[in-house]
Structure formats: structure tokens, C-alpha cells
Coordinates of C-alpha atoms and ligand atoms in Angstrom, one line a residue:
X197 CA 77.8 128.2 70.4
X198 CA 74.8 127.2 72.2
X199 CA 76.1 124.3 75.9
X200 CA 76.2 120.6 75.2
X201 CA 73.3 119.2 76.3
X202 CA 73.8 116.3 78.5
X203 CA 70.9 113.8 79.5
X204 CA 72.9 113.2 83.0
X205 CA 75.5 115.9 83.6
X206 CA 78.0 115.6 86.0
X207 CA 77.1 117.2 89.2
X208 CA 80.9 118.7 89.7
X209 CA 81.7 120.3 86.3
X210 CA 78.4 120.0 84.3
X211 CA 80.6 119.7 81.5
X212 CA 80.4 116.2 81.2
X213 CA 78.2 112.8 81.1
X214 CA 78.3 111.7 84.4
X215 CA 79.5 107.9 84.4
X216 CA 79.0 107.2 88.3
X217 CA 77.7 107.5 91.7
X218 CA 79.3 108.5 94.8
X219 CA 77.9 109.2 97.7
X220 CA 74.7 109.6 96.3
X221 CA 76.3 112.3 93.6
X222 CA 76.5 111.7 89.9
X223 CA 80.0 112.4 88.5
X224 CA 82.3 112.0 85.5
X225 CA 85.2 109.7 85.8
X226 CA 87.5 113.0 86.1
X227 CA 85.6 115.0 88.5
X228 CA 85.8 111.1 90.6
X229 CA 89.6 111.0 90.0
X230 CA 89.7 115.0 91.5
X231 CA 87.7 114.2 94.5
X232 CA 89.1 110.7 95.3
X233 CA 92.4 112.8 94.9
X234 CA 91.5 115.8 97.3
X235 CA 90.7 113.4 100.1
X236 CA 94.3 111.7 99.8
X237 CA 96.3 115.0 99.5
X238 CA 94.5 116.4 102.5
X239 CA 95.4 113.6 104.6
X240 CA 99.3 114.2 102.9
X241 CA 99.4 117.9 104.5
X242 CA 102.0 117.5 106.8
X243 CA 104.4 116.3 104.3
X244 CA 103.3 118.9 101.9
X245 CA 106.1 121.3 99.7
X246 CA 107.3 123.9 102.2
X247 CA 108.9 127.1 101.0
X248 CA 112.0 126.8 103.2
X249 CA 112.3 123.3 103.4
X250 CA 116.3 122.8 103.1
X251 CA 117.4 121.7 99.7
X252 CA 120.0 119.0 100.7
X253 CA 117.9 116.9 102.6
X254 CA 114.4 115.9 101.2
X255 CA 112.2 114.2 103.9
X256 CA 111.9 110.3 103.0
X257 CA 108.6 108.3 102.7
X258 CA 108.2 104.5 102.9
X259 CA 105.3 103.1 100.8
X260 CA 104.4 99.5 101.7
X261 CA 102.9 98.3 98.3
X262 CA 101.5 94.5 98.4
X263 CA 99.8 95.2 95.1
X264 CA 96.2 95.1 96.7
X265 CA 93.8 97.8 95.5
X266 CA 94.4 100.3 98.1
X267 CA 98.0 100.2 98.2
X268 CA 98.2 100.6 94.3
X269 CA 96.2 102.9 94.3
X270 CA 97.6 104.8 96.9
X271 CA 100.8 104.7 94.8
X272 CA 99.1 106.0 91.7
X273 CA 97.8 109.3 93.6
X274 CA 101.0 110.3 95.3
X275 CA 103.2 109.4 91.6
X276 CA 100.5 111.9 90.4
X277 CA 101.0 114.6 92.7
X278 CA 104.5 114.5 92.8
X279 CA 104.9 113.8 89.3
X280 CA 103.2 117.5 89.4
X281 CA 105.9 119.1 91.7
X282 CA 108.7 117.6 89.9
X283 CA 107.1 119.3 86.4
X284 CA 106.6 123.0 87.9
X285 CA 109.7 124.7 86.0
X286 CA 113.5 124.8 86.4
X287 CA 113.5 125.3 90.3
X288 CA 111.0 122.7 90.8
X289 CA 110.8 120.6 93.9
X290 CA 108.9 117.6 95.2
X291 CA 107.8 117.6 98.8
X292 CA 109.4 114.1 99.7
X293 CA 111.0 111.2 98.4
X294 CA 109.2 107.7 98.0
X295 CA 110.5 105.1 99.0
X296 CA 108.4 101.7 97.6
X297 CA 109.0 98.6 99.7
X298 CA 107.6 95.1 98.3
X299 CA 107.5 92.3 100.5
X300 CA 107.3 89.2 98.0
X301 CA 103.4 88.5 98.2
X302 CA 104.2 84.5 97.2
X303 CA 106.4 84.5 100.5
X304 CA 104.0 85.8 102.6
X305 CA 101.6 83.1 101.1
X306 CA 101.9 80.5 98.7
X307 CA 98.6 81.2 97.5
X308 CA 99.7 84.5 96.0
X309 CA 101.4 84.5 92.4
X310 CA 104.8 85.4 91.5
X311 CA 105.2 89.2 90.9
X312 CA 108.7 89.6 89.7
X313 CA 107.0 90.8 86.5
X314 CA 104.1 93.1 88.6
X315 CA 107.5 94.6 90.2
X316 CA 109.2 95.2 86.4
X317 CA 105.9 97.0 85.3
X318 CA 105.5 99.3 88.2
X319 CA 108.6 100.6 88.6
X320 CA 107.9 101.1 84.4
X321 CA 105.5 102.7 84.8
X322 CA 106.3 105.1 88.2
X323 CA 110.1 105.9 87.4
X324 CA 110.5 108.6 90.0
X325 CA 110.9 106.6 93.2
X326 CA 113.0 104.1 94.7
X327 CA 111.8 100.4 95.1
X328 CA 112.9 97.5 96.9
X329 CA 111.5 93.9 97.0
X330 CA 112.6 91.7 100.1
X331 CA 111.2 88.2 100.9
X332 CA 109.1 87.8 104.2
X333 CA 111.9 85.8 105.8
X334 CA 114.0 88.9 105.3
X335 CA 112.8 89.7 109.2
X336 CA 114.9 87.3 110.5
X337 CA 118.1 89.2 109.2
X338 CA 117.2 92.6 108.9
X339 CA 115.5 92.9 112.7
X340 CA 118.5 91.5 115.5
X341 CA 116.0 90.4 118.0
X342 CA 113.0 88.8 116.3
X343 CA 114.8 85.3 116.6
X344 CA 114.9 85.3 120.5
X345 CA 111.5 86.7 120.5
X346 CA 110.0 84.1 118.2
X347 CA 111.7 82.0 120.7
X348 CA 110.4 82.7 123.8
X349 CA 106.8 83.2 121.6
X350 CA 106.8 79.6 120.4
X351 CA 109.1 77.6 122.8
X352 CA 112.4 76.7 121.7
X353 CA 111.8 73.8 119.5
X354 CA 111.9 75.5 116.5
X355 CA 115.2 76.9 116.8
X356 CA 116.8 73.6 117.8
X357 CA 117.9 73.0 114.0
X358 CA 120.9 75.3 112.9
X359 CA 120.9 73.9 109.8
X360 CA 117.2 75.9 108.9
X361 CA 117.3 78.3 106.5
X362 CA 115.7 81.7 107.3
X363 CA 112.6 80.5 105.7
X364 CA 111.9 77.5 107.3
X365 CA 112.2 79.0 110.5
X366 CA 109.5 81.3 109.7
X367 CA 107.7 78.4 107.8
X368 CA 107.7 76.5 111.1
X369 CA 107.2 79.5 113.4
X370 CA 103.9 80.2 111.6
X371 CA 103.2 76.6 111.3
X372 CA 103.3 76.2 115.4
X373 CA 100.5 78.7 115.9
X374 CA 96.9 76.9 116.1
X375 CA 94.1 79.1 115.4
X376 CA 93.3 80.9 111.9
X377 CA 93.2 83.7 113.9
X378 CA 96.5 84.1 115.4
X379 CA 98.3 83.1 112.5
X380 CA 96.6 86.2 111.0
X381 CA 97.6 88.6 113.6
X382 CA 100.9 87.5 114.5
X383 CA 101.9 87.7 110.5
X384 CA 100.6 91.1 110.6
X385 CA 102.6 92.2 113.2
X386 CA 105.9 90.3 111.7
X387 CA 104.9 92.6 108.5
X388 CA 104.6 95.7 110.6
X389 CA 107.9 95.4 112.4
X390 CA 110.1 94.3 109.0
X391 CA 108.5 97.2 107.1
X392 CA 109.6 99.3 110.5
X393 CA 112.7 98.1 110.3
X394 CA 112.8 98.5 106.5
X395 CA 111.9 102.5 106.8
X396 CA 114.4 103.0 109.6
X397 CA 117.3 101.1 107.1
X398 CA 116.5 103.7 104.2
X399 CA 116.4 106.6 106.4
X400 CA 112.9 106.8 106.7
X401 CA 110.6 109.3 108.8
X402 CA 107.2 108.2 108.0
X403 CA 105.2 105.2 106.6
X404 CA 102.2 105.7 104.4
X405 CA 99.9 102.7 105.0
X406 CA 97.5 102.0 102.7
X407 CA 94.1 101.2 104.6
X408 CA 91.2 102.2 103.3
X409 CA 88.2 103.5 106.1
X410 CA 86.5 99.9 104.9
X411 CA 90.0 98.2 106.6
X412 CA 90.4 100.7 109.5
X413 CA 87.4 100.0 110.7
X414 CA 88.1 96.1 110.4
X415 CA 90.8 96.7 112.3
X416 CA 89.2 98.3 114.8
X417 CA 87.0 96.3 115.6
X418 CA 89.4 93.1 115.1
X419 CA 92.2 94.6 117.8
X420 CA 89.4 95.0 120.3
X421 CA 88.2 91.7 120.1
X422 CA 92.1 90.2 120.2
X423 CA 92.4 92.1 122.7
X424 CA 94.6 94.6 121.0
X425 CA 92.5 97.8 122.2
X426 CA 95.3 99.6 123.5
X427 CA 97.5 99.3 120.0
X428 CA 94.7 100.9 118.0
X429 CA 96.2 104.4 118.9
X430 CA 99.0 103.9 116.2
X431 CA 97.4 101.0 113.9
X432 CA 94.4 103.1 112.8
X433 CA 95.3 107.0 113.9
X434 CA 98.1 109.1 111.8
X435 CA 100.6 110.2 114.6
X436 CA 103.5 108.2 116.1
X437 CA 103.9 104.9 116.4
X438 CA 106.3 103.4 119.2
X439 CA 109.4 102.7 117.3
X440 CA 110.0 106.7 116.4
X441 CA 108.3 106.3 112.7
X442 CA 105.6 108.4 111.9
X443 CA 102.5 106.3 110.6
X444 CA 100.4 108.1 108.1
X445 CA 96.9 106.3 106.8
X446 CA 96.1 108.8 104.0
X447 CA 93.2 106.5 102.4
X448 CA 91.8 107.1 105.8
X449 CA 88.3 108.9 103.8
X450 CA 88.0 106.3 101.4
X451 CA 86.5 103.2 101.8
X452 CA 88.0 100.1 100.1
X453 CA 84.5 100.0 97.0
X454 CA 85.5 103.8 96.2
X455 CA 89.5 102.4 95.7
X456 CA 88.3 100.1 93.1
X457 CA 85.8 102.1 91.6
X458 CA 89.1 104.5 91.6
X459 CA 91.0 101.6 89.7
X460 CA 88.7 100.8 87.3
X461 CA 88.6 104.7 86.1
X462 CA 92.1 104.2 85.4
X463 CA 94.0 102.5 82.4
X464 CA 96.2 99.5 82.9
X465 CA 96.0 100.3 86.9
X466 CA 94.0 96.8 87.7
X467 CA 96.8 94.8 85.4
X468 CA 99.4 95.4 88.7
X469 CA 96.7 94.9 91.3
X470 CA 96.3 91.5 92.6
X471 CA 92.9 90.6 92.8
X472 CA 90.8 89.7 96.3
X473 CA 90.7 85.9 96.2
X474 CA 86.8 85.3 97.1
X475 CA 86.3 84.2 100.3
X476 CA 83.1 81.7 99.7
X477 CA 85.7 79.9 97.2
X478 CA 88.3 78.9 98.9
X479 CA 87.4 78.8 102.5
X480 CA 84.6 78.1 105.3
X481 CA 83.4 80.8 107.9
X482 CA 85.0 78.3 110.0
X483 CA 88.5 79.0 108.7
X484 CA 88.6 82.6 108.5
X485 CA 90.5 84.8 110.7
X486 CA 88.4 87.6 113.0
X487 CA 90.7 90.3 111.1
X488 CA 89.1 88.1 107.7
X489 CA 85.8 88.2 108.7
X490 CA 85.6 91.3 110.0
X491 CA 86.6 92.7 106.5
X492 CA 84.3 90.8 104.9
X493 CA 81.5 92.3 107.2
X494 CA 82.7 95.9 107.1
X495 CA 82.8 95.3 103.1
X496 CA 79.1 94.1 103.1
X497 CA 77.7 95.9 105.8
X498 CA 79.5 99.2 104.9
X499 CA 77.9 99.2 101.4
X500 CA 74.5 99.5 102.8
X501 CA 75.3 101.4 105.5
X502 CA 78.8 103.4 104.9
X503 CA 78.4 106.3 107.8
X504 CA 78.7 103.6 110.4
X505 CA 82.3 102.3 109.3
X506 CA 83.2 105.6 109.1
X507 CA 81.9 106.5 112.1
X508 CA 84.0 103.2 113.6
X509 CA 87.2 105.1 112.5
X510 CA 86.1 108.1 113.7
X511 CA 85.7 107.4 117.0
X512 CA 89.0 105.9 117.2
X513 CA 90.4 108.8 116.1
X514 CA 89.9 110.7 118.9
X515 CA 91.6 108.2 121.3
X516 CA 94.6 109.5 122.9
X517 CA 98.0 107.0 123.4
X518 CA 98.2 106.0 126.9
X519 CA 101.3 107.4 127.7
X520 CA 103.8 105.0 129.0
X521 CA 105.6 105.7 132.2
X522 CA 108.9 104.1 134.3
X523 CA 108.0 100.5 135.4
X524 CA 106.1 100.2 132.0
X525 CA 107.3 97.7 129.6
X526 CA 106.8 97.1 126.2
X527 CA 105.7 94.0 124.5
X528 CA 108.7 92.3 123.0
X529 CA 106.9 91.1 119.9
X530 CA 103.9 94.1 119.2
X531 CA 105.7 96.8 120.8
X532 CA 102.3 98.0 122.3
X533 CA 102.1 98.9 126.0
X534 CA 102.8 95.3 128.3
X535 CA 101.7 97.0 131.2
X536 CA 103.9 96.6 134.5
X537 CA 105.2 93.2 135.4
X538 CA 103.3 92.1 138.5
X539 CA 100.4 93.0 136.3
X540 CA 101.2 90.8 133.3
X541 CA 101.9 87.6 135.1
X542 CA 98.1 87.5 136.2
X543 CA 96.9 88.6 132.9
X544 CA 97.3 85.5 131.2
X545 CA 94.8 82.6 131.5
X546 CA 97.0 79.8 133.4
X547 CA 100.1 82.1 133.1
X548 CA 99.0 82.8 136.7
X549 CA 101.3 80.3 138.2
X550 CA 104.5 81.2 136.1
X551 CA 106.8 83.6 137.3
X552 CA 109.5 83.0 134.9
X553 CA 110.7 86.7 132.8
X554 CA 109.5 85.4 129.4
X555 CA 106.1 86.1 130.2
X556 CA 105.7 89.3 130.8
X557 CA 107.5 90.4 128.2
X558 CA 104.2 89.9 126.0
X559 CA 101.3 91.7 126.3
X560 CA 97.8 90.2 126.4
X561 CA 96.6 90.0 123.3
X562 CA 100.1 88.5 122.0
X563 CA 99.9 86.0 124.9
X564 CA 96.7 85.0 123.9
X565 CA 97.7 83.9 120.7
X566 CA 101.1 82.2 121.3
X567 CA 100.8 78.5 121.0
X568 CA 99.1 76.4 123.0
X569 CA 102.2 75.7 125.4
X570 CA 100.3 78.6 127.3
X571 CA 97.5 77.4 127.9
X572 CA 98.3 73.6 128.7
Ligands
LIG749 ZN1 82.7 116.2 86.0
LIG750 ZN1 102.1 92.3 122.0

């Protein structure tokens, strides 16, 4: 039987119409899905299936899932693969465990809609793993110091009340911080530290974040500007973070246009993902965070030119922690390297003239967005 002809075979298999372009290659949906695929699992090699791993204890993964394209689809591909394992005879094995932690998009914002129904269909429709859901709030039970720390961070006042619930403690501890900006960082770092927390409760060794190379390189170029430089070691490279969890970024080679392009190729897969809420439609330049706009220029900028925001994450790749040494303290709230004391007391504009302990126990960039008490 003579080959099918095809007016626009795919580059990959030749076996098929190609339906899209990536990379400047034309390929059909499944070679996409295979190479999309092969960039994740590559980045999954150190937790790969070993021949002598021992039976009774399987290594633990934590996947934070906030139902955003990367995320989901991050949990699609690993489901796949291990799906795979779990399937390869009577002796099969998977590699790890998955763990899926949810924190409650409407409590992180009220913006975001309900998803007790998102959190029925994906557990429907991934069966394997484990899954929790946990409201934001959850932080101020599940980590013992984060209360004193949001004290010292935002003065006592918002303590004062004993009769505030969990929630409107962290209602009013976001609501003392000024700028669009730091509310944006230091909810990101109150994420960071309750997933931490979250991966150490279940026994946890790793964390697979799901950044895309679009978002690393946002947050690159974000920390640096909060002055966060010295954090970027474990927010954007795989290896170990400070609090004894391995971080893992395995969309690392994607960047965020590929994940949806990924999403789109596969059925009922952009029913659990909650869309991007445009940014012209409900907010002014004005209003956006750095970490916000930044995303929105790596997304538009990165189209045109996608070797530069790959080239961002690349470079910061091949930093190397500062290692910390006696004398060095960390920062109570970001964890990240709060220099010595004598040095932190200076570091802060008009901090200079306060000796008191609470200060230094911040590092710069957190300092600089605490409220304005300061800076007064
Ligand atoms: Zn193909
Ligand atoms: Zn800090």
C-alpha cells in the first residue's frame, strides 16, 4: 500500500498532519504531547524508578496544584508517567508517591472562584495520588512561629484581638502592607513556607513546583529588583532549599505559551484549569505588582523573543548558594541568608538608628517591604 500523502507532515513521525508549530517545527498534536513530555521527565531524573530502591519505603513527592496552567499540567504529565509504571506487570513499581496539596485558591483571593468541585474532578480523574486541600489561613496553625514573626513584621497591633479568628489575622496582616508590590511578595513567601511545612507534615523529601521558564524568568528578574538576589539560588534552581526539602522545577524547559498550547491538545484538561484573569481588565499598570508585571513582560516579550527568557533562567542556573557560615542568621520570615547582625541594622533605610533584635532578624528585601512603621 502506497504512504499517505500528507500536504503538511509532521516533522517528528511523518506519519501524520502536523496541527502546530513549535519552535519553528511543525508537529502533530502527539509528537507535541511526546516532546513536551521528554523535557518534564528529564528534569524528573533524580527521582526516576531505581532497580534497588527498597520496597517498603517509596520516596514522597509534594505537588503544589493552584489549578493554573502550569501546575495542571504538570500534574497531568507526572499521572501519565506513573500511571505507566504502575501498569508494567505484576511486579510493577512507581518511582515515588504524589502527594497533591491545594491551597483553597478563593482564600488566597476573593477574586478566585470556589473549587470544591475543580478538587472532586481532579482527584476523579487522577486516582492514584493523595490530595489534600487546606485554606491559606491554615499557616497560622500548621507553622508554630509564623504568628510572632508576622508580629514583629507588622507591629503588634494586629495581634492585640484574641478574639480573631485565623483568617482575620491574615486578612489584616495582608491588609497592613502598603504597596501592590509587597503584598505580592510577602503572600508568596507565606505560600512557600505553608507548602514547606505541608511537605515536611506528610513526610515529604522534595517539592515539584510548577514554574514554567516564562515564570522563572519573572522571577528572576522580580527577586533582583526586591532585592531578593541572594534567594534566587533555591526559588528558580532544582537543589536544596534552606528548610531540608528538595525543590524541583521540572517545567523548567517550557515556557508558560507551550503549557497552554500543551492544555489545549488535551481533552477536558482546561475544564480544571483556572483561567488567567486579563490584566488590562481589571487593573491599571499602576496597580500591578513588579512580580505581575514582570510576567506580563516576559509573556509578551518572550513570544517574540523566547531565547532571551531562557537565557534569564539559564544564567541563574549556574549561580551557586552562598554558603552560610557561624555568625550568619537567617531571615525569620523568607528563610534566605540575613547576613550577620551588625550588618543588618545598617541595611535598612532609617533602620540605622534602631538597635532593637527584631530587626535584624529580616533580611533586606523582607525589610523593605514590611509596613511603613519602618520607614517613618
Ligand atoms: Zn507526529
Ligand atoms: Zn527575608
Amino acid at each position: 500500500m502506497p504512504g499517505k500523502e500528507f500536504t503538511d507532515p509532521c516533522v517528528d513521525c511523518k506519519d501524520a498532519e502536523a496541527s502546530l508549530t513549535v519552535r519553528g517545527r511543525r508537529l502533530c498534536s502527539n509528537c507535541y504531547i511526546h516532546y513536551a513530555n521528554g523535557k518534564v521527565f528529564r528534569r524528573m531524573e533524580r527521582y526516576r524508578l531505581r532497580k534497588n530502591a527498597p520496597k517498603d519505603r517509596r520516596r514522597k513527592l509534594l505537588l503544589p496544584l493552584s489549578y493554573g496552567v502550569s501546575s495542571t499540567v504538570l500534574l497531568h504529565m507526572l499521572n501519565g508517567q506513573l500511571e505507566r509504571q504502575a501498569a508494567g506487570g505484576p511486579y510493577a513499581r512507581v518511582a515515588y508517591d504524589l502527594h497533591v496539596l491545594v491551597v483553597d485558591p478563593s482564600t488566597i483571593s476573593p477574586s478566585n472562584p470556589s473549587c470544591e468541585e475543580r478538587f472532586a474532578a481532579v482527584q476523579q480523574r487522577y486516582p492514584m495520588h493523595t490530595y489534600t486541600q487546606i485554606p491559606f489561613h491554615s499557616i497560622l496553625q500548621r507553622d508554630p512561629e509564623i504568628k510572632d514573626t508576622m508580629t514583629e513584621f507588622a507591629g503588634p497591633g494586629f495581634v492585640d484581638d484574641v478574639s480573631r479568628s485565623d483568617q482575620e489575622l491574615l486578612d489584616a496582616f495582608r491588609a497592613s502592607i502598603q504597596s501592590a508590590t509587597s503584598r505580592v511578595d510577602i503572600d508568596n513567601i507565606l505560600l512557600n513556607r505553608l507548602i514547606v511545612v505541608c511537605a515536611k507534615e506528610y513526610g515529604c523529601e522534595g517539592i515539584l513546583w510548577g514554574d514554567s521558564d516564562s515564570r522563572l524568568a519573572a522571577k528572576s528578574l522580580a527577586n533582583v529588583a526586591k532585592g531578593r538576589g541572594s534567594s534566587l539560588t533555591w526559588q528558580v534552581c532544582d537543589g536544596p532549599s534552606p528548610w531540608d526539602v528538595q525543590f524541583t522545577f521540572p517545567l523548567r524547559d517550557l515556557f508558560k505559551s507551550e503549557l497552554e498550547l500543551y492544555a489545549k491538545q488535551i481533552p477536558g484538561l482546561e475544564d480544571i484549569i483556572i483561567p488567567d484573569q486579563p490584566v488590562s481588565e481589571n487593573m491599571s499598570n499602576r496597580t500591578l505588582s513588579i512580580d505581575e508585571l514582570l510576567m506580563q513582560y516576559v509573556q509578551t516579550q518572550g513570544a517574540k523573543y523566547p531565547g532571551v527568557m531562557a537565557n534569564v533562567v539559564r544564567t541563574v542556573t549556574k549561580l551557586q548558594p552562598a554558603p552560610v557560615s557561624e555568625g550568619q542568621v537567617r531571615c525569620a520570615l523568607c528563610g534566605a541568608s540575613a547576613g550577620s547582625v551588625e550588618d543588618l541594622t545598617g541595611a535598612v533605610p532609617g533602620a540605622g538608628t534602631q538597635t532593637d533584635d527584631h530587626e535584624s532578624r529580616f533580611c533586606y528585601g523582607c525589610a523593605r517591604s514590611r509596613p511603613d512603621l519602618v520607614n517613618r
